[in-house]
Amino acid sequence: MNKRDNKKNYISYGFILIFFLVVFLLVNSLGNKENILTYNEFMSNLNDGNVTELSITPKQSSSIYNITGKLEGYAENESFSLKAPYSDSVVAEILSVAEQDSDLEVVVNKDPETSSIITIILNFLPFVLLIGFAFYFLTRQVGGANKSFDFGKSKAKLNSDKNKVTFDDVAGLVEEKYEVKELIDFLKNPKKFQKLGARIPKGVLLVGPPGTGKTLLARAVAGEANVPFYYISGSDFVELFVGVGASRVRDMFKQAKQTAPCLIFIDEIDAVGRQRGTGLGGGHDEREQTLNQLLTEMDGFGTNEGIIIIAATNRPDVLDPALLRPGRFDRQVTVSLPDVSEREAILKVHAKNKVLASDVTLKYLAKRTSGFSGADLENLLNEAALLAVRRNKHEITMNEIDEAHDRVLMGPAKKSRKVSEHDKQVTAYHEAGHVVVGMKLEKSNVVQKVTIIPRGMAGGYTNIQSEDEKMHTTKNELLETICTLLAGRVSEQLTFDDITTGAQNDIERATKIARAMVCEYGMSDLGPVQLEQSESSVFLGRDYNKSRNFSDKIAFEIDQQIRKIIDECYKKTEEVLKENKELVDLIADNLVKYETLTKEQIDYLIDNGHMPFESEEKEEYTLSELKEMAKEKGIKGYSKMTKEELEEQIKD
């Protein structure tokens, strides 16, 4: 709050205090009872000795004496008053009678007319209060009117040099950076393009999943460009009152024209650029008027030379087609999820201010984080740093990064949850089934980690990733994925001759893949026919009136094909687990004992039949590594134990 606001508050509090003071005085005055006597009645009571208090106040301007006092029998708040002629003989008569009563004390006051200041205050205080209140409320109304005049002003902010971001701070996105660099080059040297008659795009739309770096890329453009850069969110245009958003669009372009050439960045443009006239019950007048004004400003009758608009969205499917046509957003730049090399570069950027231990290899971590966005990778390293601080470590080790990886994927571990031995065994065999099927299928799948520690809504999870990142997925790979998902349920059935609810998410994902194979990818006996779209429309009206692209007979055949795919995968999974029953038992037993197994431990377990630290060769783990294991298991006094004692404790 600024000084001006503080001053207004002090004035308000002052007026309120004076108001309550005046009310208090009025209430007190109304509570007093005053009896008006004539001069003869007063003199009669004075002669009889009934007067107990007496006060005489001369008023020369009125030529009277104001006489007040009390009589015997009066209450505490009761008094009398009268007015006598302004004459010395009157006062002398009163004083002579009063002298005869020794108990009566007469108070003679000075003329109040001599105190002009008090008189002015008493006479003009009510008027001052009324004028003050009127002025206060008038200024409040004027202030509100001024704010309403600013209602239609643009909220676009001009970029400052504080927290400047350049292309060096944006890892990966090589092609994307090249596309936007061309805009900066045009603003700096337009003649090079104009020689060949080239027209720079009026607008560039950055499209991609959340967290891939669209806003960061726009900030880097602002850092690299030596031109004014305005940035605003799409939601800043839309208001309750119709016409305000269109007014803000006009004002934004008016400001931009005054500083052209310049760049305007609109983040989350889908908030204002959605398709017009959609949904049940009509459209959205305010948003549609705002969009119409934006379309007119970008490519209407007026010209906006030197103004380039960059916008970002992760929902290009909901944007109005008129917004995407050439002349408005001429170019769409897809900012996709980073590949393994880009993830490594992103990790290096975010690891600059982190203290990493020698066992942390960013290249290996990049391989384990397939499907992570740039924001996910930044969050991963930050969670690892927080865990290291929580554990009072001076550097971030691979243990913290492993735990942070699981936290980002599944949530924090619920180690305090009490799990019965039977539930623990069921979960162990469930996850062991995922591991064995994921490893034994023909396609190269890598089991990175398996755990039965509850996280989020899951009782455990298995992290299985393909060894290579691929642009396309084959039919056999999809079928093997379904087999891997069903392996937990099949393992439960084979081991306990019963099933649990733990496979709910696995079955849901397997069914979605099977349905997509039949209805979208054309990978069934129905042939290469697309019967459903990959994503339903976001508009309620279109969903409500959605037309079916197939008959009831085809719907029955779709269900049969989905059932056929699931049944065949279930049988194949059952065969794999029956052939490798001993391996399932081995992994499940070790999961019950150690709760978490990494890729290296699983490989050693398959090759040797026991865990590495259960080997007779004592040199498998160093003393520091054994102490770290003991610390994780909560073994007390591990720091003073010998290597042999640590191995015995860990075995137990």
XYZ file of C-alpha atoms in Angstrom:
652
model
C 0.000 0.000 0.000
C 1.439 3.398 -0.991
C 1.567 6.641 1.032
C -1.440 8.070 -0.783
C -3.599 5.154 0.288
C -2.338 5.481 3.876
C -3.247 9.179 3.898
C -6.778 8.389 2.687
C -7.150 5.799 5.427
C -6.026 8.248 8.131
C -8.558 10.843 6.923
C -11.310 8.235 6.931
C -10.461 7.118 10.457
C -10.404 10.781 11.611
C -13.884 11.461 10.266
C -15.225 8.308 11.864
C -13.704 9.237 15.251
C -15.206 12.756 15.157
C -18.570 11.337 14.146
C -18.681 8.982 17.113
C -17.515 11.788 19.448
C -20.384 14.046 18.335
C -22.857 11.177 18.776
C -21.484 10.546 22.258
C -21.939 14.213 23.249
C -25.455 14.278 21.849
C -26.400 11.130 23.763
C -25.026 12.584 27.001
C -26.874 15.852 26.474
C -30.130 14.033 25.774
C -29.768 12.116 29.038
C -29.794 15.322 31.191
C -33.080 16.868 32.436
C -33.239 20.682 32.557
C -36.115 22.612 34.260
C -36.850 26.174 33.090
C -37.736 28.548 35.996
C -38.987 32.090 36.023
C -37.022 34.773 37.864
C -39.674 34.986 40.644
C -39.673 31.188 41.124
C -35.884 31.223 41.350
C -35.814 34.060 43.928
C -38.502 32.313 45.990
C -36.454 29.094 46.139
C -33.302 31.105 46.868
C -34.956 32.934 49.805
C -36.279 29.620 51.161
C -32.781 28.072 51.011
C -33.749 25.367 48.478
C -30.900 26.168 46.078
C -27.943 23.775 46.523
C -25.811 24.805 43.496
C -25.702 28.115 41.654
C -23.778 29.333 38.588
C -24.067 32.770 36.950
C -22.749 33.345 33.409
C -23.017 36.855 31.843
C -23.682 37.227 28.076
C -23.051 40.827 27.063
C -24.077 40.319 23.434
C -27.529 39.163 24.563
C -27.805 41.551 27.608
C -28.761 38.672 29.885
C -27.407 36.536 32.686
C -27.638 32.756 32.216
C -28.318 31.277 35.662
C -28.112 27.485 36.252
C -28.080 25.281 39.324
C -29.820 22.620 41.381
C -32.611 22.535 43.941
C -33.130 20.217 46.854
C -34.738 16.954 45.776
C -33.238 17.083 42.250
C -31.776 13.927 40.721
C -28.116 13.796 39.768
C -28.782 14.545 36.071
C -31.474 17.165 36.835
C -30.908 20.954 36.930
C -32.653 24.282 36.423
C -31.924 27.299 34.255
C -33.302 30.796 33.727
C -32.375 34.045 32.102
C -32.179 37.327 34.031
C -31.721 40.874 32.705
C -28.110 42.012 32.299
C -28.048 44.440 35.252
C -25.757 44.998 38.242
C -28.776 45.350 40.554
C -29.951 41.846 39.625
C -26.617 40.284 40.417
C -26.305 42.272 43.655
C -29.746 41.081 44.788
C -28.906 37.428 44.057
C -25.538 37.619 45.780
C -26.965 39.351 48.870
C -29.566 36.601 49.349
C -26.993 33.880 48.665
C -24.611 35.244 51.312
C -27.212 34.482 53.970
C -26.949 30.732 53.123
C -23.531 29.608 54.303
C -23.838 26.187 52.550
C -24.456 27.691 49.121
C -21.440 28.427 46.928
C -22.036 30.816 44.048
C -19.890 30.459 40.886
C -19.644 33.519 38.664
C -18.212 32.689 35.212
C -16.553 34.933 32.682
C -18.375 36.051 29.556
C -17.940 33.161 26.989
C -18.220 35.689 24.177
C -14.637 36.709 24.948
C -13.440 33.215 23.717
C -14.080 33.577 20.001
C -12.247 30.399 19.046
C -14.519 28.185 21.133
C -17.548 29.948 19.751
C -16.426 29.459 16.174
C -15.723 25.802 16.781
C -19.073 25.186 18.448
C -20.975 27.061 15.759
C -19.199 25.723 12.666
C -18.227 22.172 13.734
C -21.438 20.554 12.369
C -20.972 22.283 9.018
C -17.328 21.215 8.832
C -18.301 17.618 9.524
C -21.014 17.656 6.835
C -18.669 19.190 4.256
C -15.931 16.693 5.183
C -18.186 13.675 4.751
C -19.497 15.042 1.447
C -15.949 15.622 0.157
C -14.829 12.149 1.243
C -17.653 10.323 -0.533
C -17.286 12.546 -3.601
C -13.579 11.663 -3.945
C -14.435 7.981 -3.584
C -16.936 8.220 -6.419
C -14.505 10.102 -8.644
C -11.796 7.516 -7.943
C -14.188 4.740 -8.935
C -15.071 6.607 -12.119
C -11.379 6.955 -13.016
C -10.919 3.227 -12.530
C -13.870 2.511 -14.797
C -12.271 4.672 -17.493
C -9.135 2.468 -17.247
C -11.230 -0.710 -17.507
C -10.767 -1.004 -21.253
C -7.023 -0.305 -21.202
C -4.648 -3.013 -22.336
C -2.947 -5.102 -19.630
C -0.003 -5.954 -21.863
C 3.293 -5.363 -20.056
C 6.502 -4.179 -21.640
C 9.379 -6.570 -21.026
C 12.210 -5.274 -18.822
C 15.854 -6.327 -18.625
C 15.343 -7.933 -15.215
C 15.676 -11.753 -15.205
C 16.688 -11.640 -18.859
C 16.506 -15.008 -20.657
C 18.478 -15.745 -23.832
C 18.701 -18.698 -26.208
C 21.662 -19.990 -24.169
C 19.216 -20.658 -21.326
C 16.950 -22.752 -23.599
C 18.384 -26.242 -23.951
C 17.389 -28.327 -26.964
C 14.648 -26.964 -29.279
C 17.168 -26.454 -32.088
C 14.663 -26.187 -34.934
C 12.226 -24.165 -32.840
C 14.898 -21.618 -31.940
C 15.874 -21.331 -35.595
C 12.283 -20.494 -36.565
C 11.958 -17.655 -34.050
C 15.508 -16.415 -34.702
C 14.317 -15.589 -38.198
C 11.829 -13.116 -36.722
C 14.548 -11.343 -34.775
C 16.743 -11.251 -37.862
C 13.919 -9.630 -39.829
C 13.379 -6.952 -37.189
C 17.096 -6.149 -37.156
C 17.715 -6.294 -40.911
C 14.420 -6.174 -42.888
C 16.087 -5.159 -46.171
C 17.688 -8.589 -46.522
C 14.201 -10.144 -46.772
C 12.598 -7.349 -48.772
C 15.147 -7.695 -51.593
C 13.622 -11.020 -52.585
C 10.064 -9.909 -51.896
C 9.767 -12.043 -48.755
C 7.141 -11.171 -46.194
C 7.877 -12.125 -42.623
C 5.063 -14.093 -40.889
C 2.639 -11.832 -39.071
C 2.129 -14.415 -36.383
C 3.853 -17.527 -35.045
C 1.897 -20.055 -32.991
C 3.884 -22.209 -30.563
C 2.062 -25.528 -30.077
C 2.990 -28.339 -27.725
C 2.248 -30.207 -24.483
C 2.449 -28.355 -21.159
C 5.945 -27.823 -19.769
C 7.852 -28.184 -23.048
C 9.202 -24.614 -22.973
C 6.842 -22.518 -25.109
C 6.756 -19.556 -22.718
C 10.481 -19.913 -22.028
C 11.177 -19.764 -25.757
C 9.121 -16.557 -26.056
C 11.020 -15.032 -23.126
C 14.258 -15.915 -24.890
C 13.019 -14.088 -27.992
C 12.441 -11.047 -25.791
C 15.938 -11.363 -24.373
C 17.557 -11.667 -27.791
C 15.533 -8.969 -29.574
C 16.529 -5.324 -29.266
C 12.929 -4.235 -29.866
C 10.017 -3.624 -27.498
C 8.397 -6.858 -26.364
C 4.837 -6.868 -24.966
C 3.500 -9.924 -23.163
C -0.030 -10.717 -22.011
C -2.142 -13.758 -21.108
C -5.211 -14.691 -23.100
C -7.347 -14.587 -19.946
C -6.492 -10.878 -19.456
C -8.755 -9.985 -22.383
C -11.924 -11.699 -21.186
C -14.012 -9.816 -18.599
C -17.548 -9.887 -17.263
C -18.750 -6.948 -19.380
C -19.177 -7.351 -23.127
C -16.851 -5.155 -25.176
C -14.056 -4.776 -22.621
C -11.870 -7.467 -24.224
C -12.227 -5.918 -27.696
C -11.319 -2.526 -26.229
C -8.184 -3.999 -24.673
C -7.171 -5.568 -27.987
C -7.512 -2.188 -29.727
C -5.526 -0.451 -27.016
C -2.790 -3.120 -27.128
C -2.263 -2.698 -30.864
C -2.425 1.080 -30.480
C 0.464 0.941 -28.013
C 2.362 -1.490 -30.228
C 2.030 0.772 -33.299
C 3.622 3.621 -31.376
C 6.725 1.497 -30.651
C 6.874 -0.547 -33.891
C 8.775 -2.609 -34.855
C 7.940 -4.755 -31.837
C 6.841 -8.196 -30.677
C 3.636 -9.176 -28.857
C 3.485 -12.472 -26.956
C 0.039 -13.864 -26.023
C 0.279 -16.807 -23.628
C -2.537 -19.408 -23.511
C -4.305 -17.876 -26.505
C -6.951 -20.635 -26.389
C -8.606 -18.664 -23.549
C -9.727 -16.065 -26.106
C -9.266 -17.833 -29.457
C -11.729 -20.712 -29.144
C -14.007 -21.516 -32.051
C -17.060 -19.277 -32.316
C -20.662 -20.434 -32.134
C -20.089 -23.782 -30.422
C -21.700 -25.510 -27.497
C -25.243 -25.884 -26.245
C -27.059 -22.630 -25.527
C -25.171 -20.411 -27.972
C -21.726 -18.870 -27.851
C -19.835 -16.551 -25.540
C -20.470 -12.963 -26.641
C -17.568 -11.353 -24.805
C -14.972 -13.890 -25.952
C -16.256 -13.896 -29.523
C -16.190 -10.099 -29.779
C -12.636 -10.133 -28.412
C -11.625 -12.756 -30.978
C -13.268 -10.779 -33.797
C -11.299 -7.686 -32.818
C -8.071 -9.701 -32.662
C -8.715 -11.107 -36.140
C -9.374 -7.616 -37.495
C -6.233 -6.153 -35.938
C -4.009 -8.967 -37.196
C -5.183 -8.920 -40.804
C -8.093 -6.615 -41.498
C -8.492 -3.372 -43.441
C -5.842 -1.723 -41.272
C -2.145 -2.483 -41.595
C 0.121 -3.464 -38.733
C 3.543 -3.282 -40.326
C 6.364 -4.145 -37.962
C 4.166 -5.890 -35.357
C 4.840 -9.612 -35.007
C 2.654 -11.736 -32.720
C 3.882 -14.874 -30.980
C 1.253 -16.982 -29.225
C 1.429 -20.211 -27.233
C -1.156 -22.919 -26.583
C -1.367 -26.612 -25.756
C -4.857 -26.886 -27.279
C -4.569 -26.021 -30.999
C -7.608 -28.204 -31.755
C -9.983 -25.717 -30.094
C -8.721 -22.590 -31.909
C -10.908 -20.845 -34.472
C -9.906 -21.668 -38.097
C -9.910 -17.953 -38.987
C -7.135 -17.439 -36.453
C -4.918 -20.091 -38.045
C -5.189 -19.023 -41.679
C -2.219 -17.446 -43.542
C -1.993 -13.734 -42.876
C -2.700 -14.147 -39.193
C -0.791 -17.043 -37.696
C 1.148 -17.960 -40.813
C 3.439 -20.404 -39.073
C 2.909 -23.092 -36.458
C 5.965 -24.278 -34.530
C 5.479 -27.557 -32.671
C 7.405 -27.670 -29.397
C 7.401 -31.395 -28.631
C 8.712 -33.416 -25.711
C 12.529 -33.600 -25.666
C 14.406 -36.665 -26.854
C 17.264 -38.261 -24.895
C 19.966 -35.832 -26.085
C 17.734 -32.824 -25.436
C 16.857 -34.150 -21.979
C 20.537 -34.402 -21.159
C 21.069 -30.799 -22.281
C 18.078 -29.637 -20.210
C 19.384 -31.478 -17.152
C 22.764 -29.768 -17.557
C 21.069 -26.344 -17.580
C 19.078 -27.055 -14.424
C 22.050 -28.734 -12.698
C 24.255 -25.627 -12.906
C 23.413 -24.481 -9.386
C 23.117 -28.001 -7.917
C 25.855 -29.836 -6.008
C 25.819 -33.310 -7.568
C 27.747 -36.293 -6.244
C 30.230 -38.165 -8.400
C 27.834 -41.113 -8.824
C 25.250 -38.958 -10.626
C 25.443 -39.326 -14.415
C 23.112 -37.001 -16.291
C 23.382 -39.074 -19.473
C 22.089 -42.159 -17.638
C 19.369 -40.077 -15.975
C 18.273 -38.746 -19.378
C 17.724 -42.325 -20.599
C 15.550 -43.104 -17.571
C 13.281 -40.081 -18.005
C 11.604 -40.905 -21.302
C 8.439 -38.839 -21.731
C 9.521 -36.134 -19.265
C 9.050 -32.504 -20.278
C 11.495 -29.729 -19.492
C 9.361 -28.682 -16.513
C 9.335 -32.277 -15.235
C 13.134 -32.471 -15.426
C 13.523 -29.195 -13.539
C 11.110 -30.461 -10.898
C 12.998 -33.760 -10.690
C 16.318 -32.089 -9.814
C 14.617 -29.675 -7.427
C 12.901 -32.535 -5.570
C 16.255 -34.327 -5.339
C 17.854 -31.195 -3.875
C 15.047 -30.876 -1.304
C 15.498 -34.518 -0.307
C 19.259 -34.019 0.114
C 18.636 -31.051 2.419
C 16.049 -33.051 4.375
C 18.622 -35.833 4.875
C 21.333 -33.342 5.955
C 23.600 -34.203 3.029
C 26.144 -31.887 1.466
C 25.547 -33.142 -2.085
C 22.830 -34.757 -4.192
C 23.443 -38.478 -4.650
C 21.783 -41.016 -6.932
C 19.601 -42.171 -4.028
C 17.921 -38.759 -3.863
C 17.491 -38.660 -7.639
C 15.909 -42.153 -7.648
C 13.486 -41.128 -4.923
C 12.721 -37.834 -6.689
C 12.068 -39.742 -9.940
C 9.507 -41.923 -8.177
C 7.961 -38.883 -6.485
C 7.463 -37.097 -9.809
C 5.905 -40.186 -11.401
C 3.811 -41.652 -8.582
C 3.954 -39.310 -5.588
C 5.693 -39.682 -2.204
C 6.158 -43.123 -0.683
C 3.691 -44.089 2.056
C 6.073 -45.990 4.304
C 3.932 -45.445 7.394
C 1.009 -47.378 5.890
C 0.601 -50.757 7.579
C 0.370 -53.578 5.030
C -0.438 -57.151 5.974
C 1.928 -59.946 4.973
C -0.654 -61.400 2.598
C -1.152 -58.051 0.810
C 2.618 -57.659 0.637
C 2.986 -61.044 -1.040
C 0.130 -60.372 -3.472
C 1.702 -57.066 -4.483
C 5.125 -58.698 -4.814
C 3.856 -61.436 -7.158
C 1.818 -58.860 -9.082
C 4.877 -56.706 -9.749
C 7.090 -59.751 -10.349
C 4.711 -60.770 -13.129
C 5.173 -57.377 -14.798
C 8.971 -57.720 -14.518
C 9.232 -61.245 -15.955
C 6.878 -60.674 -18.890
C 8.492 -57.320 -19.657
C 11.913 -58.999 -19.828
C 10.990 -62.245 -21.608
C 9.063 -60.853 -24.554
C 10.866 -60.592 -27.896
C 11.040 -56.800 -28.065
C 13.796 -55.258 -25.973
C 12.221 -53.836 -22.821
C 14.301 -52.631 -19.897
C 13.011 -52.934 -16.332
C 14.452 -49.869 -14.626
C 12.958 -50.385 -11.185
C 10.287 -52.325 -9.316
C 8.922 -51.614 -5.850
C 6.070 -52.713 -3.601
C 6.161 -49.554 -1.478
C 2.773 -47.808 -1.868
C 2.869 -44.508 -3.738
C -0.181 -42.393 -4.488
C -3.099 -44.701 -5.292
C -0.840 -47.620 -6.298
C 0.295 -50.396 -3.978
C 3.486 -50.706 -6.031
C 4.767 -50.110 -9.532
C 7.166 -51.382 -12.173
C 9.076 -48.960 -14.393
C 9.546 -50.682 -17.773
C 10.898 -48.665 -20.693
C 11.806 -49.440 -24.260
C 15.532 -49.445 -24.878
C 15.231 -47.092 -27.854
C 12.918 -44.108 -28.329
C 10.797 -44.572 -31.433
C 8.614 -42.401 -33.605
C 6.311 -45.294 -34.494
C 4.961 -48.270 -32.591
C 4.362 -51.594 -34.336
C 1.416 -53.907 -33.843
C 3.586 -56.508 -32.079
C 4.913 -53.864 -29.693
C 1.367 -52.809 -28.793
C 0.384 -56.441 -28.191
C 3.443 -56.962 -25.976
C 2.533 -53.840 -24.038
C -0.915 -55.306 -23.386
C 0.723 -58.563 -22.266
C 2.955 -56.694 -19.839
C -0.035 -54.794 -18.421
C -2.023 -58.020 -17.931
C 0.947 -59.842 -16.337
C 0.112 -58.628 -12.817
C -3.425 -60.056 -12.941
C -2.205 -63.336 -14.502
C 0.518 -63.715 -11.856
C -2.044 -63.275 -9.074
C -4.317 -65.901 -10.666
C -1.529 -68.478 -11.108
C -0.049 -68.014 -7.624
C -3.056 -67.555 -5.351
C -5.846 -68.964 -7.545
C -7.646 -65.681 -6.901
C -7.582 -62.114 -8.203
C -7.620 -58.667 -6.565
C -8.566 -55.106 -7.489
C -4.906 -54.124 -7.851
C -4.985 -54.623 -11.634
C -7.721 -52.031 -12.225
C -5.438 -49.430 -13.821
C -3.566 -52.092 -15.823
C -6.816 -53.421 -17.298
C -8.018 -49.908 -18.089
C -4.836 -49.075 -20.017
C -4.806 -52.442 -21.816
C -8.428 -51.965 -22.926
C -7.698 -48.461 -24.255
C -4.769 -49.785 -26.314
C -6.869 -52.656 -27.698
C -9.738 -50.315 -28.612
C -7.344 -47.889 -30.306
C -5.865 -50.771 -32.326
C -9.338 -51.706 -33.593
C -11.000 -48.295 -34.043
C -8.098 -45.919 -34.810
C -5.045 -47.786 -36.080
C -6.810 -50.394 -38.261
C -4.867 -53.270 -36.609
C -7.656 -55.874 -36.487
C -9.686 -58.152 -38.751
C -12.006 -55.194 -39.517
C -9.269 -53.784 -41.728
C -7.710 -50.313 -42.090
C -10.857 -48.351 -41.244
C -10.945 -45.528 -38.710
C -14.120 -45.936 -36.724
C -13.367 -43.457 -33.927
C -11.203 -40.386 -33.551
C -8.291 -40.318 -31.152
C -9.723 -37.435 -29.093
C -13.296 -36.315 -28.641
C -14.253 -32.692 -29.136
C -14.077 -30.437 -26.084
C -17.341 -28.701 -26.930
C -20.372 -29.942 -25.091
C -22.725 -29.472 -28.028
C -20.632 -31.611 -30.344
C -20.242 -34.343 -27.743
C -23.967 -34.303 -27.054
C -24.901 -34.611 -30.727
C -21.986 -36.853 -31.660
C -22.822 -39.025 -34.661
C -21.827 -42.680 -34.850
C -19.621 -43.672 -37.777
C -20.669 -47.324 -37.651
C -23.761 -49.471 -37.380
C -24.855 -51.655 -34.487
C -23.428 -54.691 -36.291
C -20.007 -53.031 -36.563
C -20.229 -52.026 -32.883
C -20.726 -55.698 -31.998
C -17.754 -56.677 -34.184
C -15.616 -53.979 -32.505
C -16.391 -55.507 -29.108
C -15.527 -58.960 -30.440
C -12.176 -57.781 -31.835
C -11.257 -56.038 -28.557
C -12.171 -59.195 -26.644
C -10.100 -61.288 -29.072
C -6.990 -59.123 -28.599
C -7.293 -59.145 -24.793
C -7.902 -62.929 -24.646
C -4.945 -63.750 -26.915
C -2.625 -61.505 -24.902
C -3.882 -63.049 -21.661
C -3.105 -66.568 -22.912
C 0.351 -65.532 -24.127
C 1.114 -63.900 -20.770
C -0.045 -67.027 -18.946
C 2.336 -69.187 -21.011
C 5.320 -66.900 -20.313
C 4.701 -66.860 -16.559
C 4.180 -70.639 -16.367
C 7.491 -71.204 -18.192
C 9.314 -68.831 -15.814
C 7.582 -69.694 -12.527
C 10.877 -70.052 -10.627
C 12.014 -66.600 -11.771
C 8.701 -65.089 -10.660
C 9.115 -66.710 -7.224
C 12.708 -65.484 -6.955
C 11.844 -61.856 -7.765
C 8.716 -61.909 -5.578
C 10.628 -63.320 -2.561
C 13.281 -60.623 -2.849
C 10.627 -57.937 -3.257
C 9.002 -59.070 -0.013
C 12.399 -58.968 1.689
C 13.862 -55.733 0.250
C 10.725 -53.963 -1.124
C 12.627 -52.246 -3.977
C 14.842 -53.670 -6.732
C 16.799 -51.666 -9.302
C 17.815 -52.734 -12.807
C 21.324 -53.731 -11.686
C 19.996 -55.766 -8.769
C 17.463 -57.575 -10.983
C 20.159 -58.451 -13.533
C 22.441 -59.778 -10.784
C 19.542 -61.691 -9.233
C 18.728 -63.422 -12.537
C 22.381 -64.317 -13.187
C 23.324 -65.462 -9.647
C 20.094 -66.365 -7.892
C 20.712 -64.001 -4.955
C 21.224 -60.328 -4.236
C 24.714 -58.795 -4.601
C 25.270 -58.175 -0.876
C 24.255 -61.808 -0.124
C 27.260 -63.070 -2.095
C 30.133 -64.820 -0.330
C 32.548 -62.429 -2.034
C 32.907 -59.635 0.518
C 34.396 -57.195 -1.981
C 31.120 -56.671 -3.838
C 30.273 -53.517 -1.822
C 32.571 -51.021 -0.159
C 32.222 -49.988 3.470
C 30.701 -46.619 2.560
C 28.141 -48.311 0.304
C 27.172 -50.730 3.066
C 26.763 -47.841 5.519
C 24.491 -46.079 3.034
C 22.356 -49.238 2.759
C 22.203 -49.526 6.532
C 21.132 -45.898 6.832
C 18.303 -46.422 4.338
C 17.123 -49.502 6.281
C 17.164 -47.578 9.572
C 19.848 -49.748 11.271
C 20.964 -48.022 14.471
C 24.666 -47.522 15.175
C 25.689 -48.410 11.634
C 28.432 -45.751 11.590
C 30.494 -47.671 14.225
C 30.053 -51.148 12.686
C 32.670 -53.059 10.750
C 32.124 -54.252 7.217
C 31.320 -57.804 8.356
C 28.841 -56.550 10.971
C 27.105 -54.352 8.389
C 26.755 -57.294 5.981
C 25.226 -59.444 8.742
C 22.793 -56.681 9.739
C 21.737 -56.090 6.133
C 21.193 -59.833 5.606
C 18.965 -59.980 8.689
